[in-house]
PDB file of C-alpha atoms in Angstrom:
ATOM      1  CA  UNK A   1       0.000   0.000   0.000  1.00 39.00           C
ATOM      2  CA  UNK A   2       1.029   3.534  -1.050  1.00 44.00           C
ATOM      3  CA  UNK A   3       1.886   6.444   1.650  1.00 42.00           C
ATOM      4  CA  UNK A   4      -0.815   9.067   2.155  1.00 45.00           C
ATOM      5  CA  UNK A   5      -0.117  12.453   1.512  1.00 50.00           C
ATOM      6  CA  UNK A   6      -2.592  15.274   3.284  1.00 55.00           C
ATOM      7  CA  UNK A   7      -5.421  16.218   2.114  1.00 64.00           C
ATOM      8  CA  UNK A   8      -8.698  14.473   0.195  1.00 68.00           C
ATOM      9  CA  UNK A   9      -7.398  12.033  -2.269  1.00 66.00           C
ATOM     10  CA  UNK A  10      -8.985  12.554  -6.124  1.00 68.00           C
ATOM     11  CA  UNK A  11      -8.737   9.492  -7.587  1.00 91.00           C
ATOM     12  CA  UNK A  12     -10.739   7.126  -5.459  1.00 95.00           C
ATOM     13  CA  UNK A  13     -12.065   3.786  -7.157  1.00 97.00           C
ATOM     14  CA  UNK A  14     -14.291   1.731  -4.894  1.00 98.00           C
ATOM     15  CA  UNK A  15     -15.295  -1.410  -6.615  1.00 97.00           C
ATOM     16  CA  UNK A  16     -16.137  -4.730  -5.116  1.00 95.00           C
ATOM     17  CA  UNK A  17     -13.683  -6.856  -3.886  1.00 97.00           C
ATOM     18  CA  UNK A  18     -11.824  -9.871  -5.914  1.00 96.00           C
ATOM     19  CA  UNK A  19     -10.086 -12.803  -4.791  1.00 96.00           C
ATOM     20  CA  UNK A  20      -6.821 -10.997  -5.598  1.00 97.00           C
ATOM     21  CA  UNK A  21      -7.340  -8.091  -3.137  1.00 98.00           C
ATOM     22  CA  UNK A  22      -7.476 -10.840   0.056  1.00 97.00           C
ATOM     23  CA  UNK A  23      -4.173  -9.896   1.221  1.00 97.00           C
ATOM     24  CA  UNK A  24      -4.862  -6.375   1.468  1.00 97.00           C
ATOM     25  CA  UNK A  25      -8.035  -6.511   3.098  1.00 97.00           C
ATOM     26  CA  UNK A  26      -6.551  -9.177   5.913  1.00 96.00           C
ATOM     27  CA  UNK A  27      -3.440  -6.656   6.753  1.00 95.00           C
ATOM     28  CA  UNK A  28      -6.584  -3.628   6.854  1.00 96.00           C
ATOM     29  CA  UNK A  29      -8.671  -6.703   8.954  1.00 94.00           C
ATOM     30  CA  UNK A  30      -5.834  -6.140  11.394  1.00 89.00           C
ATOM     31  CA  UNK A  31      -6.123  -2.578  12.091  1.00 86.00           C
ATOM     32  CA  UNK A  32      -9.950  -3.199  13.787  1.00 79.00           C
ATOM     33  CA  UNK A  33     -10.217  -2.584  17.427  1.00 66.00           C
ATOM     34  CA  UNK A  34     -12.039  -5.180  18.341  1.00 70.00           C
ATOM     35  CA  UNK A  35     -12.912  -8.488  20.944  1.00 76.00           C
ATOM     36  CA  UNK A  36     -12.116 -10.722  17.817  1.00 80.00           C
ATOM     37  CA  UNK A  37      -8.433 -11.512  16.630  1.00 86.00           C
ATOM     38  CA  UNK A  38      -8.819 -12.022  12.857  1.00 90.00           C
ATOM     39  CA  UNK A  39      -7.352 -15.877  12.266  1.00 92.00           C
ATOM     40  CA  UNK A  40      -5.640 -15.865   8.493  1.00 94.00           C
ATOM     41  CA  UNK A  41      -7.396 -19.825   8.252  1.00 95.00           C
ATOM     42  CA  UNK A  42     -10.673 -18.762   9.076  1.00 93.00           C
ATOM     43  CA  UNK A  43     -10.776 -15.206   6.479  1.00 94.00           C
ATOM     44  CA  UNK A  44      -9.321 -17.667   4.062  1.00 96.00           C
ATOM     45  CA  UNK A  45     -12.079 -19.833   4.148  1.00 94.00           C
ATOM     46  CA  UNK A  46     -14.813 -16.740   4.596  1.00 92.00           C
ATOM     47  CA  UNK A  47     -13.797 -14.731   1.988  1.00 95.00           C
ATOM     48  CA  UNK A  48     -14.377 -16.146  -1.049  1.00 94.00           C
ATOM     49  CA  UNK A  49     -18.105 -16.765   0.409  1.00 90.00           C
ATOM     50  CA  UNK A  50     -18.401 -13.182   0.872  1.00 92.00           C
ATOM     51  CA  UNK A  51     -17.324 -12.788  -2.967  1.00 91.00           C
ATOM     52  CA  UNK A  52     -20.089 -14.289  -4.144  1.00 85.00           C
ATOM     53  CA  UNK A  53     -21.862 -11.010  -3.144  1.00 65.00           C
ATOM     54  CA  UNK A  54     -25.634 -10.882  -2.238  1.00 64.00           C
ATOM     55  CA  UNK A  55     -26.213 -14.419  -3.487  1.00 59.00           C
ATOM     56  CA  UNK A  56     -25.132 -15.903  -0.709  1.00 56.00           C
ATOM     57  CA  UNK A  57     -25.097 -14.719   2.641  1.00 66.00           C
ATOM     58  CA  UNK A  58     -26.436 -11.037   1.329  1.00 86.00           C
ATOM     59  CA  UNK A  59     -23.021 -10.138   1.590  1.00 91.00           C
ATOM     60  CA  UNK A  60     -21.432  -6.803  -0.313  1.00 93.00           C
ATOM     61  CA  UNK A  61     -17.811  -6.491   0.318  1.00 96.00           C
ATOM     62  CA  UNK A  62     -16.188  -3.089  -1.484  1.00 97.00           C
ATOM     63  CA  UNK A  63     -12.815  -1.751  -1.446  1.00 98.00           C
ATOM     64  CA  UNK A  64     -11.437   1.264  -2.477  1.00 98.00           C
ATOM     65  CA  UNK A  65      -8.195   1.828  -4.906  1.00 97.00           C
ATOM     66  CA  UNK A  66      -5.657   5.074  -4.844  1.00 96.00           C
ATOM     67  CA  UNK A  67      -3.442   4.707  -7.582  1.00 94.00           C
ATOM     68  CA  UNK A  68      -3.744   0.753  -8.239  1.00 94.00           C
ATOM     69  CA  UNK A  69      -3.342   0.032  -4.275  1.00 96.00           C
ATOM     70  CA  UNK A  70      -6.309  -1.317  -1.938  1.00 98.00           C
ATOM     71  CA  UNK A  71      -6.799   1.349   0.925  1.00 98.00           C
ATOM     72  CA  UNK A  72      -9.770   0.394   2.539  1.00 98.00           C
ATOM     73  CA  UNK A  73     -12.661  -2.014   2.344  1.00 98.00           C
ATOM     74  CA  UNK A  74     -16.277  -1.660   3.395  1.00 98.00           C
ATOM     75  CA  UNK A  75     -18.448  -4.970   4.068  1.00 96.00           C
ATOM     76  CA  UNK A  76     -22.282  -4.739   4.261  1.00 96.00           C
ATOM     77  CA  UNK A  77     -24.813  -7.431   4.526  1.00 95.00           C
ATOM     78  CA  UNK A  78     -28.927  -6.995   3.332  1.00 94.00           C
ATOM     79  CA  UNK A  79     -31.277  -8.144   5.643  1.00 93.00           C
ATOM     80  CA  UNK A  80     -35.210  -8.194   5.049  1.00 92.00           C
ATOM     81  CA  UNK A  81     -36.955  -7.366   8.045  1.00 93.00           C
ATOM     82  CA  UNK A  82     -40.352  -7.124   8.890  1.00 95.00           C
ATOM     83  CA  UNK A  83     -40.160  -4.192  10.893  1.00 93.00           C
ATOM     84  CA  UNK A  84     -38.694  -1.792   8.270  1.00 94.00           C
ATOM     85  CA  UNK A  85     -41.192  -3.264   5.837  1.00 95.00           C
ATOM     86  CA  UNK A  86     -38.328  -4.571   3.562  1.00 94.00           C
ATOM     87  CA  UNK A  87     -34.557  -4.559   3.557  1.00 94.00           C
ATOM     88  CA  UNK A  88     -32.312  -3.288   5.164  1.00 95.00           C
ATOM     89  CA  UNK A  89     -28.601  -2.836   4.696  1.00 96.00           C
ATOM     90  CA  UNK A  90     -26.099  -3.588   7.627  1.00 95.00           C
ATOM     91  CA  UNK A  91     -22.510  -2.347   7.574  1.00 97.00           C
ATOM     92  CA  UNK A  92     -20.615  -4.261   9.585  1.00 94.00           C
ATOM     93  CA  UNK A  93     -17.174  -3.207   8.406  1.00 95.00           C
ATOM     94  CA  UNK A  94     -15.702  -0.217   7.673  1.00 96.00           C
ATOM     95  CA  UNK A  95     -11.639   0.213   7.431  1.00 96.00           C
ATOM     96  CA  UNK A  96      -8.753   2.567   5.532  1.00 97.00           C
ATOM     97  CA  UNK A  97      -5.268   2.318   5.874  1.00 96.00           C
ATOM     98  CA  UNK A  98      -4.006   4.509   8.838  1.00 94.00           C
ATOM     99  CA  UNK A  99      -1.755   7.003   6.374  1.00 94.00           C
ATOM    100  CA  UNK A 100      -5.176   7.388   4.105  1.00 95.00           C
ATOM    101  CA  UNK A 101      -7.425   8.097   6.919  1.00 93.00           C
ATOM    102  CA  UNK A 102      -9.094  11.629   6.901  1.00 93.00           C
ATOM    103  CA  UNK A 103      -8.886  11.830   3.330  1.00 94.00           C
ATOM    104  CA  UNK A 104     -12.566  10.939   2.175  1.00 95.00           C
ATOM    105  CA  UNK A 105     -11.927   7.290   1.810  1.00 97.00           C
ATOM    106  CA  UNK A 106     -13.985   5.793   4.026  1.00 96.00           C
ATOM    107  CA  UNK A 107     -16.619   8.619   3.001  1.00 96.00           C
ATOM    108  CA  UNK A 108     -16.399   7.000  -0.860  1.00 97.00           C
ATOM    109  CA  UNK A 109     -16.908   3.650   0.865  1.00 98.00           C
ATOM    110  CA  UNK A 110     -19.735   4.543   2.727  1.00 97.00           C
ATOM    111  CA  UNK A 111     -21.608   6.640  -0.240  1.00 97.00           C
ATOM    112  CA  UNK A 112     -20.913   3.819  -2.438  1.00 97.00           C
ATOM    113  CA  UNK A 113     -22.959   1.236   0.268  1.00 97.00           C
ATOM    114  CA  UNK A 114     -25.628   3.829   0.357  1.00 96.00           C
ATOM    115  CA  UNK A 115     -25.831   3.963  -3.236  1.00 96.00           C
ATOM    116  CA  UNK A 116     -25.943   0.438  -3.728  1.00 94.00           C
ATOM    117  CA  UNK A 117     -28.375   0.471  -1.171  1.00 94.00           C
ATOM    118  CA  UNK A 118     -30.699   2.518  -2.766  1.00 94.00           C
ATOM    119  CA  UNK A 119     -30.419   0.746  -6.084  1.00 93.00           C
ATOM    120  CA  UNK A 120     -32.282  -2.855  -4.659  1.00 89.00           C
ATOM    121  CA  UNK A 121     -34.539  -0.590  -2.598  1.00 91.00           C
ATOM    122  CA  UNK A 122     -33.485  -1.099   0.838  1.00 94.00           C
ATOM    123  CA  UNK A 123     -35.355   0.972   3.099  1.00 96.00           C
ATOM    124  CA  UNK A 124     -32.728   1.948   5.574  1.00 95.00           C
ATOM    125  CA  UNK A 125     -28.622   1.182   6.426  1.00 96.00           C
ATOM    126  CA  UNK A 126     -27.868   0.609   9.376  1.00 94.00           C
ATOM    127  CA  UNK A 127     -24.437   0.833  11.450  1.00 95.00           C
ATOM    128  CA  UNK A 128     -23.224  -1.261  14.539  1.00 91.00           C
ATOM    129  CA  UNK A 129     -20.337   0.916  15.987  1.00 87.00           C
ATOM    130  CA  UNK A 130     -19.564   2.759  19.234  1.00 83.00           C
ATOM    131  CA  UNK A 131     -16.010   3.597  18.382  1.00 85.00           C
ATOM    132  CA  UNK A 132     -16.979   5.517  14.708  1.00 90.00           C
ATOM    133  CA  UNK A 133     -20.784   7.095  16.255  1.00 89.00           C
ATOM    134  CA  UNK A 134     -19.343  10.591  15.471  1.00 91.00           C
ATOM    135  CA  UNK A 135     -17.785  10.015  12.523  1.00 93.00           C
ATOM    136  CA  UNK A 136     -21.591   8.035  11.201  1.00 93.00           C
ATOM    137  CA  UNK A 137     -23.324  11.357  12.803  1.00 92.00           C
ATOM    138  CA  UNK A 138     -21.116  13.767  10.143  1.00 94.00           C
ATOM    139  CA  UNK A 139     -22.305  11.395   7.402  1.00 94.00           C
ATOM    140  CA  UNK A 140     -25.824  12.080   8.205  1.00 93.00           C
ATOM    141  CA  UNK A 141     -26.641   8.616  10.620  1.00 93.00           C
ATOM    142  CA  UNK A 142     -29.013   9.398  13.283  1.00 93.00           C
ATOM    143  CA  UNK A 143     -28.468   7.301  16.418  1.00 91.00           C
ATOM    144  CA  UNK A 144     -31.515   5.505  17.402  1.00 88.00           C
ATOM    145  CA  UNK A 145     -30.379   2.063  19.283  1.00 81.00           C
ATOM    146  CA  UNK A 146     -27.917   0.189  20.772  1.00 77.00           C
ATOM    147  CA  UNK A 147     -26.378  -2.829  19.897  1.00 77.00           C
ATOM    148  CA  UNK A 148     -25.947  -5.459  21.775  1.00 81.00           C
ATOM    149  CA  UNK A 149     -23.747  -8.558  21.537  1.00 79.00           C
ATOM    150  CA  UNK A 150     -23.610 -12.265  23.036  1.00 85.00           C
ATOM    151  CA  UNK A 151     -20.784 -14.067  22.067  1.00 81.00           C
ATOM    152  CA  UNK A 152     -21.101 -18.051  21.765  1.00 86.00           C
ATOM    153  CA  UNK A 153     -17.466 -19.415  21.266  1.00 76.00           C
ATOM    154  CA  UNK A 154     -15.134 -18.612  23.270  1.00 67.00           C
ATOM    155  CA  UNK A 155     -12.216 -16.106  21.963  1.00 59.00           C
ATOM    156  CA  UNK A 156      -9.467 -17.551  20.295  1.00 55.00           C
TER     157      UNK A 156
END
C-alpha cells in the first residue's frame, strides 16, 4: 500500500472486492479494534463466500483503490426485516489504511454502500459501531439504538 499524503485524495475507485485483493483486506482486517483476533485460516475460508456477493449470505464487500493500491474495504450485509417493511442494509465493516485516513476514503466507501443500497430498494442502512458514532453522525446517521452482543465461542 502507497503512503498518504494530506489532504482528500482525487482518484478514489471503490469497486467490489476480488479474490486478488485478500491480502490487502486481511493486513486492513488487522487494524480493527475489536474483541475478535482475525485468524488468516478462518478469512481464508470466509472470503471467497463473501465474494459471491448478495447471493449468498447477502453479503457486499467493497474496497477502495488510490493509484492501483487497496486502501480500505467496506463490508455490508442486506437483511429483510419485517419491521422496516423490507430490507435493510447492515454495515458491519468499515476500514482505511491509517496514512489514508481523513482523506474521504472511508466517506467514498460509505456513499458507495448507500448507493448500492438505494439501487435494490433497501429501506434503511444501518451501522453497529460505538467507536466511529461521530464520525456516522457527520455522514448524516441518526443514532436511534444500541447494539448489543452475546458471544457463543469462546475467543481464540
Amino acid at each position: 500500500m502507497k503512503t498518504g499524503s494530506a489532504g482528500k485524495v482525487d482518484a478514489v475507485r471503490v469497486r467490489s472486492a476480488e479474490a486478488g485483493d485478500a491480502g490487502c483486506v486481511f493486513a486492513l482486517l488487522g487494524q480493527f479494534a475489536m474483541s475478535y483476533r482475525p485468524l488468516r485460516a478462518v478469512f481464508d475460508q470466509s472470503y471467497p463466500r463473501l465474494l459471491e456477493g448478495p447471493a449468498s449470505d447477502g453479503a457486499e464487500l467493497l474496497v477502495a483503490e488510490v493509484d492501483g493500491d487497496v486502501v480500505g474495504y467496506a463490508l455490508a450485509f442486506r437483511l429483510l426485516t419485517l419491521y422496516a417493511n423490507g430490507p435493510i442494509v447492515e454495515l458491519h465493516e468499515l476500514m482505511v489504511e491509517p496514512t489514508f485516513r481523513g482523506r474521504g476514503i472511508g466517506g467514498h466507501l460509505v456513499h458507495a454502500v448507500i448507493d448500492r443500497a438505494r439501487a435494490t430498494d433497501a429501506v434503511e442502512i444501518t451501522v453497529p459501531t460505538r467507536r466511529a458514532r461521530d464520525y456516522y453522525l457527520r455522514l448524516g446517521f441518526e443514532e436511534t439504538a444500541s447494539y448489543l452482543k452475546r458471544k457463543l465461542t469462546a475467543p481464540i
